[in-house]
């Protein structure tokens, strides 16, 4: 940790033991790690997909690829500890249970059944540690006919109803996102765990949490869930709106440059006209009322596009905003890194991973909230197995000899197996 | 469960993000009061569609969905008497959620310093489109504008050769709200240690940027900005394909690295083994031919049968369910996911719960519907603040409530 960084105290002393893969759960536990919890990520040297996921410096993994990925730093082992240990072996299992005995929270995102097979299910862990909070994050939960189904974030966008509602105007349904649901689920994981800790502070009792991706997704489309029960269907509108117009993206100068403009009231429409220097077409009586503008939204969009398409997206946004019109340039990642607003707010952070010096300093999105005296910065990104000794000695209570034996037997390690193929 | 039953929340209602954030707390038992301006109240009350088809301040679906388990009062905080009453409420509140344009509460002499002097233990969460500082702080926002400025529109959904396309139903507001709930819980846990409240500055634009995994760090590592179009021509890993009674999206997951072998066997279509479909790039290149082979086979299946058969073989698919199929889902029914809530205008409806069971219980069991406009004026201002019937009448007459 850098000396000039304030140390977070909020979750100091809270220990989280996590068997996590891919995206949703690692994203969720990273919030607890930011807040100062000791988050021990148990990894297997035989399953290093997350460390293979990159992105790698200039797109090329180096010889020590397993410690240098950008996703690893952004959420994978961000502010966490890494214990690289094969929990499928009897020795690994025994050590895991010793760790769990002295942790507050155990989380996993295996398919339901796997934790039980290992002997790590809630009942088994609660016998060792009655105050334990366990959370399993799965696609469909531990009960119900779909409990054994696997998922990807986008298949959950589908089963929760979100993708059905997504699409260009009058077009077919469309995959809502590649990983929006991973993040929504991760956020929900962090919220549920903080609730459980809050509850335990009051009652002294642990808790079992069965969190699902599908249900988190359904909770994000509540209005459509209510509407369908009264026979109301929600049409696909792309960037359009049920009653606002203009409310869409319009082309700007350059390749694939666009501006979003959102007008709701007559007053805002008048502001837009003023910003356009009152063109004759805009005075058309068909555009006078919100209903008229919506009914003729395609024609209105075509006329507005003629005005926007010769202009620079960001200059146009500033011009429209200075006239009180809601407008936003459709920014790329490159634009965001250079964005003056985010720059002044110190939102984009630069971080240099000491475990991957070859990667040099790289940029990351920050947390979207600020609190006085609390840093949410990336402080450290754990290398594979970096905390093997520290966690087994200080949390599991193993002796140095026992740890050496585990290392000699290959139960713990700090490197991929020799048979592992690089990404 | 009522984990947060010892927490009092005031929501100054102006935005969907603030409303959803307060709902997340209210659904866990927080004693949550929504403070709305007299007249039509929260602007969301005016938002169509209306559950019975008729515009009415108590039946907007978005309002009903985002305001469960709250009590509601009307209060014009721009009038001195209204401001005073708000401060009396603040004195006995743990969390205040607001979404005014930055500086507006200061202009009413209700800025953080004033609130803090009233109640040093108060956690104030300001959720605005662009945050409290920076050159965009006074910009006009909205979900679409934030999807644009947050990098979501350009990169996440939609087709590479078509304009950027939005995600449905104000997801940036929802994402900001989820982050808000995390920050508020952190502040409440911190307050246990310090005894003091906290001010949270949350930006919806920043929530949009941080949400998809692939924006800033992929650009920083590779120099390339991610771009939309990931499902274009992606038959096996992104497109939606018709079934007998709906649509499905396939994946190559669960196939042990041999996706075409597994799917060829399942769909009984040996031509999928053609080498031109063997790798992801070659499948993209020959996607039209692949589509012609796969689509008719999937069209033989009913959604639920397809789900059960693929699940049995460890294949991973996603049924593209419409909201009615979600409501009717046998899986969600067995898990007790939906909670039935009655409302005077909307009647009895199934509402989604938060997405997790705690000790096998749905935390939203026993939930209450969104408040009608000013429903709890007498109960809260009279019963709890102790105003007399006469005083309440006077407040009504001067349109403060």
CSV table of N, CA and C in Angstrom, one decimal, chain B residues 60-209:
chain,number,residue,atom,x,y,z
B,60,UNK,N,-48.8,5.1,-12.2
B,60,UNK,CA,-47.7,4.9,-13.2
B,60,UNK,C,-46.9,3.6,-12.8
B,61,UNK,N,-46.7,2.8,-13.8
B,61,UNK,CA,-46.0,1.5,-13.5
B,61,UNK,C,-44.6,1.7,-12.9
B,62,UNK,N,-43.9,2.7,-13.5
B,62,UNK,CA,-42.5,2.9,-13.0
B,62,UNK,C,-42.6,3.4,-11.6
B,63,UNK,N,-43.6,4.2,-11.2
B,63,UNK,CA,-43.7,4.7,-9.9
B,63,UNK,C,-44.0,3.5,-8.9
B,64,UNK,N,-45.0,2.7,-9.4
B,64,UNK,CA,-45.4,1.6,-8.5
B,64,UNK,C,-44.2,0.6,-8.3
B,65,UNK,N,-43.4,0.4,-9.4
B,65,UNK,CA,-42.3,-0.6,-9.3
B,65,UNK,C,-41.2,-0.1,-8.4
B,66,UNK,N,-40.9,1.2,-8.4
B,66,UNK,CA,-39.7,1.7,-7.7
B,66,UNK,C,-40.0,2.3,-6.3
B,67,UNK,N,-41.2,2.1,-5.8
B,67,UNK,CA,-41.5,2.8,-4.5
B,67,UNK,C,-42.2,1.9,-3.5
B,68,UNK,N,-41.9,0.6,-3.6
B,68,UNK,CA,-42.5,-0.3,-2.7
B,68,UNK,C,-42.0,0.0,-1.3
B,69,UNK,N,-42.8,-0.3,-0.3
B,69,UNK,CA,-42.4,-0.3,1.1
B,69,UNK,C,-42.0,1.1,1.7
B,70,UNK,N,-42.4,2.1,0.9
B,70,UNK,CA,-42.1,3.5,1.4
B,70,UNK,C,-43.5,4.1,1.9
B,71,UNK,N,-43.3,5.0,2.9
B,71,UNK,CA,-44.5,5.8,3.2
B,71,UNK,C,-44.2,7.1,2.5
B,72,UNK,N,-45.3,7.9,2.2
B,72,UNK,CA,-45.2,9.1,1.4
B,72,UNK,C,-45.8,10.3,2.0
B,73,UNK,N,-45.1,11.4,2.0
B,73,UNK,CA,-45.7,12.7,2.4
B,73,UNK,C,-45.5,13.7,1.3
B,74,UNK,N,-46.3,14.7,1.3
B,74,UNK,CA,-46.0,15.8,0.4
B,74,UNK,C,-45.5,17.0,1.3
B,75,UNK,N,-44.6,17.7,0.7
B,75,UNK,CA,-44.0,18.8,1.5
B,75,UNK,C,-43.3,19.7,0.6
B,76,UNK,N,-43.7,21.0,0.6
B,76,UNK,CA,-43.0,22.0,-0.3
B,76,UNK,C,-41.8,22.6,0.5
B,77,UNK,N,-40.6,22.0,0.2
B,77,UNK,CA,-39.5,22.4,1.0
B,77,UNK,C,-38.9,23.8,0.6
B,78,UNK,N,-39.5,24.3,-0.5
B,78,UNK,CA,-39.0,25.6,-1.0
B,78,UNK,C,-39.7,26.8,-0.2
B,79,UNK,N,-40.8,26.4,0.6
B,79,UNK,CA,-41.4,27.4,1.4
B,79,UNK,C,-40.8,27.3,2.8
B,80,UNK,N,-40.6,28.4,3.5
B,80,UNK,CA,-39.9,28.4,4.8
B,80,UNK,C,-40.5,27.4,5.8
B,81,UNK,N,-41.8,27.3,5.9
B,81,UNK,CA,-42.5,26.4,6.8
B,81,UNK,C,-42.2,24.9,6.4
B,82,UNK,N,-42.2,24.7,5.1
B,82,UNK,CA,-41.8,23.3,4.6
B,82,UNK,C,-40.4,23.0,4.9
B,83,UNK,N,-39.5,23.9,4.8
B,83,UNK,CA,-38.1,23.7,5.1
B,83,UNK,C,-37.9,23.3,6.5
B,84,UNK,N,-38.6,24.1,7.4
B,84,UNK,CA,-38.5,23.8,8.8
B,84,UNK,C,-39.0,22.4,9.2
B,85,UNK,N,-40.1,22.0,8.6
B,85,UNK,CA,-40.6,20.7,8.8
B,85,UNK,C,-39.6,19.6,8.3
B,86,UNK,N,-39.0,19.9,7.2
B,86,UNK,CA,-38.0,18.9,6.7
B,86,UNK,C,-36.9,18.8,7.7
B,87,UNK,N,-36.4,19.9,8.3
B,87,UNK,CA,-35.3,19.8,9.2
B,87,UNK,C,-35.8,19.0,10.5
B,88,UNK,N,-37.0,19.2,10.8
B,88,UNK,CA,-37.5,18.4,12.0
B,88,UNK,C,-37.5,16.9,11.7
B,89,UNK,N,-37.8,16.6,10.5
B,89,UNK,CA,-37.7,15.2,10.1
B,89,UNK,C,-36.2,14.7,10.0
B,90,UNK,N,-35.4,15.6,9.5
B,90,UNK,CA,-33.9,15.3,9.4
B,90,UNK,C,-33.3,15.0,10.7
B,91,UNK,N,-33.8,15.7,11.8
B,91,UNK,CA,-33.2,15.5,13.1
B,91,UNK,C,-33.3,14.1,13.6
B,92,UNK,N,-34.3,13.3,13.1
B,92,UNK,CA,-34.5,12.0,13.5
B,92,UNK,C,-34.4,11.0,12.3
B,93,UNK,N,-33.4,11.2,11.4
B,93,UNK,CA,-33.3,10.4,10.2
B,93,UNK,C,-31.8,9.9,10.1
B,94,UNK,N,-31.6,8.7,9.6
B,94,UNK,CA,-30.3,8.2,9.4
B,94,UNK,C,-29.7,8.5,8.0
B,95,UNK,N,-30.6,8.4,7.0
B,95,UNK,CA,-30.1,8.5,5.7
B,95,UNK,C,-31.0,9.4,4.9
B,96,UNK,N,-30.4,10.4,4.2
B,96,UNK,CA,-31.2,11.2,3.3
B,96,UNK,C,-30.7,11.0,1.9
B,97,UNK,N,-31.6,10.7,1.0
B,97,UNK,CA,-31.2,10.5,-0.4
B,97,UNK,C,-31.8,11.7,-1.2
B,98,UNK,N,-31.0,12.3,-2.0
B,98,UNK,CA,-31.5,13.5,-2.8
B,98,UNK,C,-30.9,13.5,-4.2
B,99,UNK,N,-31.6,14.1,-5.1
B,99,UNK,CA,-31.1,14.2,-6.5
B,99,UNK,C,-31.3,15.5,-7.1
B,100,UNK,N,-31.4,16.6,-6.3
B,100,UNK,CA,-31.5,17.9,-6.9
B,100,UNK,C,-30.3,18.3,-7.7
B,101,UNK,N,-30.4,19.2,-8.6
B,101,UNK,CA,-29.3,19.8,-9.3
B,101,UNK,C,-28.3,20.3,-8.2
B,102,UNK,N,-27.0,20.0,-8.4
B,102,UNK,CA,-26.0,20.5,-7.4
B,102,UNK,C,-26.2,22.0,-7.0
B,103,UNK,N,-26.2,22.3,-5.8
B,103,UNK,CA,-26.3,23.6,-5.3
B,103,UNK,C,-27.7,24.0,-5.0
B,104,UNK,N,-28.7,23.2,-5.4
B,104,UNK,CA,-30.1,23.6,-5.1
B,104,UNK,C,-30.4,23.6,-3.6
B,105,UNK,N,-30.0,22.5,-3.0
B,105,UNK,CA,-30.3,22.5,-1.5
B,105,UNK,C,-29.6,23.6,-0.8
B,106,UNK,N,-28.4,23.9,-1.2
B,106,UNK,CA,-27.7,25.1,-0.6
B,106,UNK,C,-28.5,26.4,-0.8
B,107,UNK,N,-29.1,26.5,-1.9
B,107,UNK,CA,-29.9,27.7,-2.2
B,107,UNK,C,-31.1,27.8,-1.3
B,108,UNK,N,-31.6,26.7,-0.8
B,108,UNK,CA,-32.7,26.7,0.1
B,108,UNK,C,-32.2,26.7,1.6
B,109,UNK,N,-30.9,26.9,1.8
B,109,UNK,CA,-30.3,26.8,3.1
B,109,UNK,C,-30.5,25.4,3.7
B,110,UNK,N,-30.4,24.4,2.8
B,110,UNK,CA,-30.5,23.0,3.3
B,110,UNK,C,-29.3,22.2,2.8
B,111,UNK,N,-28.2,22.9,2.7
B,111,UNK,CA,-26.9,22.2,2.2
B,111,UNK,C,-26.4,21.3,3.3
B,112,UNK,N,-25.4,20.5,2.9
B,112,UNK,CA,-24.9,19.4,3.8
B,112,UNK,C,-24.5,20.0,5.2
B,113,UNK,N,-23.9,21.2,5.2
B,113,UNK,CA,-23.5,21.8,6.5
B,113,UNK,C,-24.7,22.0,7.4
B,114,UNK,N,-25.8,22.5,6.8
B,114,UNK,CA,-27.0,22.8,7.6
B,114,UNK,C,-27.6,21.5,8.1
B,115,UNK,N,-27.7,20.5,7.2
B,115,UNK,CA,-28.2,19.2,7.6
B,115,UNK,C,-27.4,18.6,8.7
B,116,UNK,N,-26.1,18.7,8.6
B,116,UNK,CA,-25.2,18.1,9.5
B,116,UNK,C,-25.3,18.8,10.9
B,117,UNK,N,-25.5,20.1,10.9
B,117,UNK,CA,-25.7,20.8,12.2
B,117,UNK,C,-27.0,20.3,12.8
B,118,UNK,N,-27.9,20.0,12.0
B,118,UNK,CA,-29.2,19.4,12.6
B,118,UNK,C,-29.0,18.0,13.1
B,119,UNK,N,-28.2,17.2,12.4
B,119,UNK,CA,-28.1,15.8,12.8
B,119,UNK,C,-26.7,15.3,12.3
B,120,UNK,N,-25.7,15.3,13.3
B,120,UNK,CA,-24.4,14.9,12.9
B,120,UNK,C,-24.2,13.5,12.5
B,121,UNK,N,-25.3,12.7,12.8
B,121,UNK,CA,-25.2,11.3,12.4
B,121,UNK,C,-25.8,11.0,11.0
B,122,UNK,N,-26.2,12.0,10.4
B,122,UNK,CA,-27.0,11.8,9.1
B,122,UNK,C,-26.0,11.4,8.0
B,123,UNK,N,-26.4,10.4,7.2
B,123,UNK,CA,-25.7,10.1,6.0
B,123,UNK,C,-26.5,10.7,4.8
B,124,UNK,N,-25.8,11.6,4.1
B,124,UNK,CA,-26.5,12.2,2.9
B,124,UNK,C,-26.0,11.6,1.7
B,125,UNK,N,-26.8,11.1,0.9
B,125,UNK,CA,-26.4,10.5,-0.4
B,125,UNK,C,-27.0,11.3,-1.5
B,126,UNK,N,-26.1,12.0,-2.2
B,126,UNK,CA,-26.5,12.8,-3.4
B,126,UNK,C,-26.3,12.0,-4.7
B,127,UNK,N,-27.3,11.7,-5.4
B,127,UNK,CA,-27.2,10.9,-6.6
B,127,UNK,C,-27.6,11.9,-7.8
B,128,UNK,N,-26.6,12.3,-8.5
B,128,UNK,CA,-26.9,13.2,-9.6
B,128,UNK,C,-26.3,12.6,-10.9
B,129,UNK,N,-26.7,13.2,-12.0
B,129,UNK,CA,-26.2,12.6,-13.3
B,129,UNK,C,-24.7,12.8,-13.5
B,130,UNK,N,-24.2,13.9,-13.0
B,130,UNK,CA,-22.8,14.2,-13.2
B,130,UNK,C,-21.9,14.4,-12.0
B,131,UNK,N,-22.6,14.3,-10.8
B,131,UNK,CA,-21.8,14.6,-9.6
B,131,UNK,C,-21.9,16.0,-9.1
B,132,UNK,N,-21.3,16.3,-8.0
B,132,UNK,CA,-21.4,17.6,-7.3
B,132,UNK,C,-20.3,18.6,-7.9
B,133,UNK,N,-19.3,18.1,-8.6
B,133,UNK,CA,-18.2,19.0,-9.1
B,133,UNK,C,-18.0,18.7,-10.5
B,134,UNK,N,-17.1,19.5,-11.1
B,134,UNK,CA,-16.7,19.3,-12.5
B,134,UNK,C,-17.5,20.1,-13.5
B,135,UNK,N,-16.9,20.3,-14.7
B,135,UNK,CA,-17.6,21.1,-15.7
B,135,UNK,C,-19.0,20.7,-16.1
B,136,UNK,N,-19.3,19.5,-16.0
B,136,UNK,CA,-20.7,19.0,-16.4
B,136,UNK,C,-21.7,19.1,-15.2
B,137,UNK,N,-21.3,19.6,-14.1
B,137,UNK,CA,-22.2,19.4,-12.9
B,137,UNK,C,-23.6,20.0,-13.1
B,138,UNK,N,-23.6,21.1,-13.9
B,138,UNK,CA,-24.9,21.7,-14.1
B,138,UNK,C,-25.6,21.3,-15.4
B,139,UNK,N,-25.0,20.3,-16.1
B,139,UNK,CA,-25.6,19.8,-17.3
B,139,UNK,C,-26.9,19.1,-17.1
B,140,UNK,N,-27.8,19.2,-18.1
B,140,UNK,CA,-29.0,18.4,-18.1
B,140,UNK,C,-28.7,17.0,-18.3
B,141,UNK,N,-29.3,16.1,-17.5
B,141,UNK,CA,-29.1,14.7,-17.7
B,141,UNK,C,-30.2,13.9,-18.3
B,142,UNK,N,-30.3,12.7,-17.8
B,142,UNK,CA,-31.4,11.8,-18.3
B,142,UNK,C,-30.7,10.4,-18.6
B,143,UNK,N,-31.4,9.4,-18.6
B,143,UNK,CA,-30.8,8.1,-18.8
B,143,UNK,C,-30.1,7.9,-20.1
B,144,UNK,N,-30.7,8.4,-21.2
B,144,UNK,CA,-30.1,8.3,-22.5
B,144,UNK,C,-28.8,9.1,-22.6
B,145,UNK,N,-28.9,10.3,-22.0
B,145,UNK,CA,-27.7,11.2,-22.1
B,145,UNK,C,-26.5,10.6,-21.3
B,146,UNK,N,-26.9,9.9,-20.2
B,146,UNK,CA,-25.8,9.3,-19.4
B,146,UNK,C,-25.3,8.0,-20.1
B,147,UNK,N,-26.2,7.3,-20.8
B,147,UNK,CA,-25.8,6.1,-21.5
B,147,UNK,C,-24.8,6.5,-22.6
B,148,UNK,N,-25.0,7.7,-23.2
B,148,UNK,CA,-24.1,8.2,-24.2
B,148,UNK,C,-22.8,8.6,-23.6
B,149,UNK,N,-22.9,9.5,-22.6
B,149,UNK,CA,-21.6,10.1,-22.0
B,149,UNK,C,-20.9,9.0,-21.2
B,150,UNK,N,-21.6,8.0,-20.7
B,150,UNK,CA,-20.9,7.0,-19.9
B,150,UNK,C,-20.3,5.9,-20.8
B,151,UNK,N,-20.3,6.0,-22.1
B,151,UNK,CA,-19.6,5.0,-22.9
B,151,UNK,C,-20.5,3.8,-23.2
B,152,UNK,N,-21.7,3.7,-22.6
B,152,UNK,CA,-22.5,2.5,-22.7
B,152,UNK,C,-23.1,2.4,-24.1
B,153,UNK,N,-23.6,3.5,-24.6
B,153,UNK,CA,-24.3,3.4,-26.0
B,153,UNK,C,-23.3,3.0,-27.1
B,154,UNK,N,-22.1,3.5,-27.0
B,154,UNK,CA,-21.2,3.2,-28.1
B,154,UNK,C,-20.8,1.7,-28.1
B,155,UNK,N,-20.7,1.1,-26.9
B,155,UNK,CA,-19.9,-0.1,-26.8
B,155,UNK,C,-20.7,-1.3,-26.5
B,156,UNK,N,-21.9,-1.2,-25.9
B,156,UNK,CA,-22.5,-2.3,-25.2
B,156,UNK,C,-23.5,-3.2,-26.0
B,157,UNK,N,-24.6,-2.6,-26.5
B,157,UNK,CA,-25.5,-3.3,-27.3
B,157,UNK,C,-25.6,-2.7,-28.6
B,158,UNK,N,-26.4,-3.2,-29.5
B,158,UNK,CA,-26.5,-2.7,-30.8
B,158,UNK,C,-25.6,-3.3,-31.8
B,159,UNK,N,-25.7,-2.9,-33.1
B,159,UNK,CA,-25.0,-3.5,-34.2
B,159,UNK,C,-23.9,-2.5,-34.6
B,160,UNK,N,-22.7,-3.1,-35.1
B,160,UNK,CA,-21.6,-2.3,-35.4
B,160,UNK,C,-21.9,-1.4,-36.6
B,161,UNK,N,-22.7,-1.8,-37.5
B,161,UNK,CA,-23.0,-1.0,-38.7
B,161,UNK,C,-24.3,-0.2,-38.6
B,162,UNK,N,-24.8,-0.1,-37.4
B,162,UNK,CA,-26.0,0.7,-37.2
B,162,UNK,C,-25.8,1.7,-36.1
B,163,UNK,N,-26.7,2.6,-35.9
B,163,UNK,CA,-26.4,3.7,-34.9
B,163,UNK,C,-26.4,3.0,-33.5
B,164,UNK,N,-25.8,3.7,-32.5
B,164,UNK,CA,-25.8,3.2,-31.1
B,164,UNK,C,-27.2,2.9,-30.7
B,165,UNK,N,-27.4,1.9,-29.9
B,165,UNK,CA,-28.7,1.6,-29.4
B,165,UNK,C,-28.7,1.5,-27.9
B,166,UNK,N,-29.8,2.0,-27.3
B,166,UNK,CA,-29.9,2.1,-25.8
B,166,UNK,C,-30.3,0.8,-25.2
B,167,UNK,N,-30.1,0.7,-23.9
B,167,UNK,CA,-30.6,-0.4,-23.1
B,167,UNK,C,-31.9,0.0,-22.5
B,168,UNK,N,-32.8,-1.0,-22.3
B,168,UNK,CA,-34.1,-0.6,-21.9
B,168,UNK,C,-34.3,-0.2,-20.5
B,169,UNK,N,-35.3,0.6,-20.2
B,169,UNK,CA,-35.8,0.8,-18.9
B,169,UNK,C,-34.8,1.4,-17.9
B,170,UNK,N,-34.1,2.5,-18.3
B,170,UNK,CA,-33.4,3.3,-17.4
B,170,UNK,C,-32.3,2.5,-16.6
B,171,UNK,N,-31.6,1.7,-17.2
B,171,UNK,CA,-30.6,0.9,-16.5
B,171,UNK,C,-29.5,1.7,-15.8
B,172,UNK,N,-29.2,2.9,-16.4
B,172,UNK,CA,-28.1,3.6,-15.7
B,172,UNK,C,-28.6,4.2,-14.4
B,173,UNK,N,-29.9,4.5,-14.3
B,173,UNK,CA,-30.4,5.0,-13.1
B,173,UNK,C,-30.4,3.8,-12.0
B,174,UNK,N,-30.7,2.6,-12.5
B,174,UNK,CA,-30.7,1.5,-11.6
B,174,UNK,C,-29.3,1.1,-11.2
B,175,UNK,N,-28.3,1.2,-12.1
B,175,UNK,CA,-27.0,1.0,-11.7
B,175,UNK,C,-26.4,2.0,-10.7
B,176,UNK,N,-26.8,3.2,-10.9
B,176,UNK,CA,-26.4,4.3,-9.9
B,176,UNK,C,-27.0,3.9,-8.6
B,177,UNK,N,-28.3,3.5,-8.6
B,177,UNK,CA,-28.9,3.2,-7.3
B,177,UNK,C,-28.3,2.0,-6.6
B,178,UNK,N,-27.9,1.0,-7.3
B,178,UNK,CA,-27.2,-0.1,-6.7
B,178,UNK,C,-25.9,0.3,-6.1
B,179,UNK,N,-25.2,1.1,-6.8
B,179,UNK,CA,-23.9,1.7,-6.2
B,179,UNK,C,-24.2,2.5,-5.0
B,180,UNK,N,-25.3,3.3,-5.0
B,180,UNK,CA,-25.7,4.1,-3.9
B,180,UNK,C,-26.0,3.3,-2.7
B,181,UNK,N,-26.7,2.1,-2.8
B,181,UNK,CA,-27.0,1.3,-1.7
B,181,UNK,C,-25.7,0.7,-1.1
B,182,UNK,N,-24.7,0.4,-1.9
B,182,UNK,CA,-23.4,-0.1,-1.4
B,182,UNK,C,-22.8,1.0,-0.5
B,183,UNK,N,-22.7,2.2,-1.1
B,183,UNK,CA,-22.1,3.3,-0.4
B,183,UNK,C,-22.8,3.7,0.9
B,184,UNK,N,-24.1,3.6,0.9
B,184,UNK,CA,-24.9,4.0,2.1
B,184,UNK,C,-24.6,2.9,3.2
B,185,UNK,N,-24.6,1.6,2.8
B,185,UNK,CA,-24.3,0.6,3.8
B,185,UNK,C,-22.9,0.8,4.3
B,186,UNK,N,-21.9,1.1,3.5
B,186,UNK,CA,-20.6,1.4,4.0
B,186,UNK,C,-20.6,2.6,5.0
B,187,UNK,N,-21.3,3.6,4.6
B,187,UNK,CA,-21.4,4.8,5.5
B,187,UNK,C,-22.1,4.4,6.9
B,188,UNK,N,-23.1,3.6,6.8
B,188,UNK,CA,-23.7,3.2,8.0
B,188,UNK,C,-22.8,2.3,8.9
B,189,UNK,N,-22.0,1.4,8.3
B,189,UNK,CA,-21.1,0.6,9.0
B,189,UNK,C,-20.0,1.5,9.6
B,190,UNK,N,-19.6,2.5,8.8
B,190,UNK,CA,-18.5,3.5,9.3
B,190,UNK,C,-19.1,4.3,10.5
B,191,UNK,N,-20.4,4.6,10.4
B,191,UNK,CA,-21.0,5.4,11.5
B,191,UNK,C,-21.0,4.7,12.8
B,192,UNK,N,-21.1,3.4,12.8
B,192,UNK,CA,-21.0,2.6,14.0
B,192,UNK,C,-19.7,2.8,14.7
B,193,UNK,N,-18.6,3.0,13.9
B,193,UNK,CA,-17.3,3.2,14.5
B,193,UNK,C,-17.0,4.7,14.9
B,194,UNK,N,-17.4,5.6,14.0
B,194,UNK,CA,-17.1,7.0,14.2
B,194,UNK,C,-18.2,7.8,14.9
B,195,UNK,N,-19.4,7.3,14.9
B,195,UNK,CA,-20.5,8.0,15.4
B,195,UNK,C,-21.0,9.2,14.6
B,196,UNK,N,-20.4,9.3,13.4
B,196,UNK,CA,-20.7,10.5,12.6
B,196,UNK,C,-21.2,10.0,11.2
B,197,UNK,N,-22.0,10.9,10.6
B,197,UNK,CA,-22.5,10.7,9.3
B,197,UNK,C,-21.5,11.0,8.2
B,198,UNK,N,-22.0,11.2,7.0
B,198,UNK,CA,-21.1,11.2,5.9
B,198,UNK,C,-21.8,11.8,4.7
B,199,UNK,N,-21.1,12.4,3.8
B,199,UNK,CA,-21.7,12.8,2.6
B,199,UNK,C,-21.2,12.0,1.4
B,200,UNK,N,-22.1,11.5,0.6
B,200,UNK,CA,-21.8,10.7,-0.5
B,200,UNK,C,-22.1,11.4,-1.8
B,201,UNK,N,-21.1,11.5,-2.7
B,201,UNK,CA,-21.3,12.2,-4.0
B,201,UNK,C,-21.3,11.1,-5.0
B,202,UNK,N,-22.4,10.8,-5.6
B,202,UNK,CA,-22.5,9.7,-6.5
B,202,UNK,C,-22.9,10.2,-7.9
B,203,UNK,N,-22.2,9.8,-8.9
B,203,UNK,CA,-22.5,10.3,-10.3
B,203,UNK,C,-23.0,9.1,-11.1
B,204,UNK,N,-24.1,9.4,-11.8
B,204,UNK,CA,-24.7,8.3,-12.6
B,204,UNK,C,-23.8,8.1,-13.9
B,205,UNK,N,-23.2,9.2,-14.4
B,205,UNK,CA,-22.3,9.0,-15.5
B,205,UNK,C,-21.2,8.1,-15.2
B,206,UNK,N,-20.6,8.3,-14.0
B,206,UNK,CA,-19.5,7.4,-13.6
B,206,UNK,C,-20.0,6.0,-13.3
B,207,UNK,N,-21.2,5.8,-12.8
B,207,UNK,CA,-21.7,4.5,-12.6
B,207,UNK,C,-21.8,3.8,-14.0
B,208,UNK,N,-22.2,4.5,-15.0
B,208,UNK,CA,-22.3,4.0,-16.4
B,208,UNK,C,-20.9,3.6,-16.9
B,209,UNK,N,-19.9,4.4,-16.6
B,209,UNK,CA,-18.6,4.0,-17.1
B,209,UNK,C,-18.0,2.8,-16.4
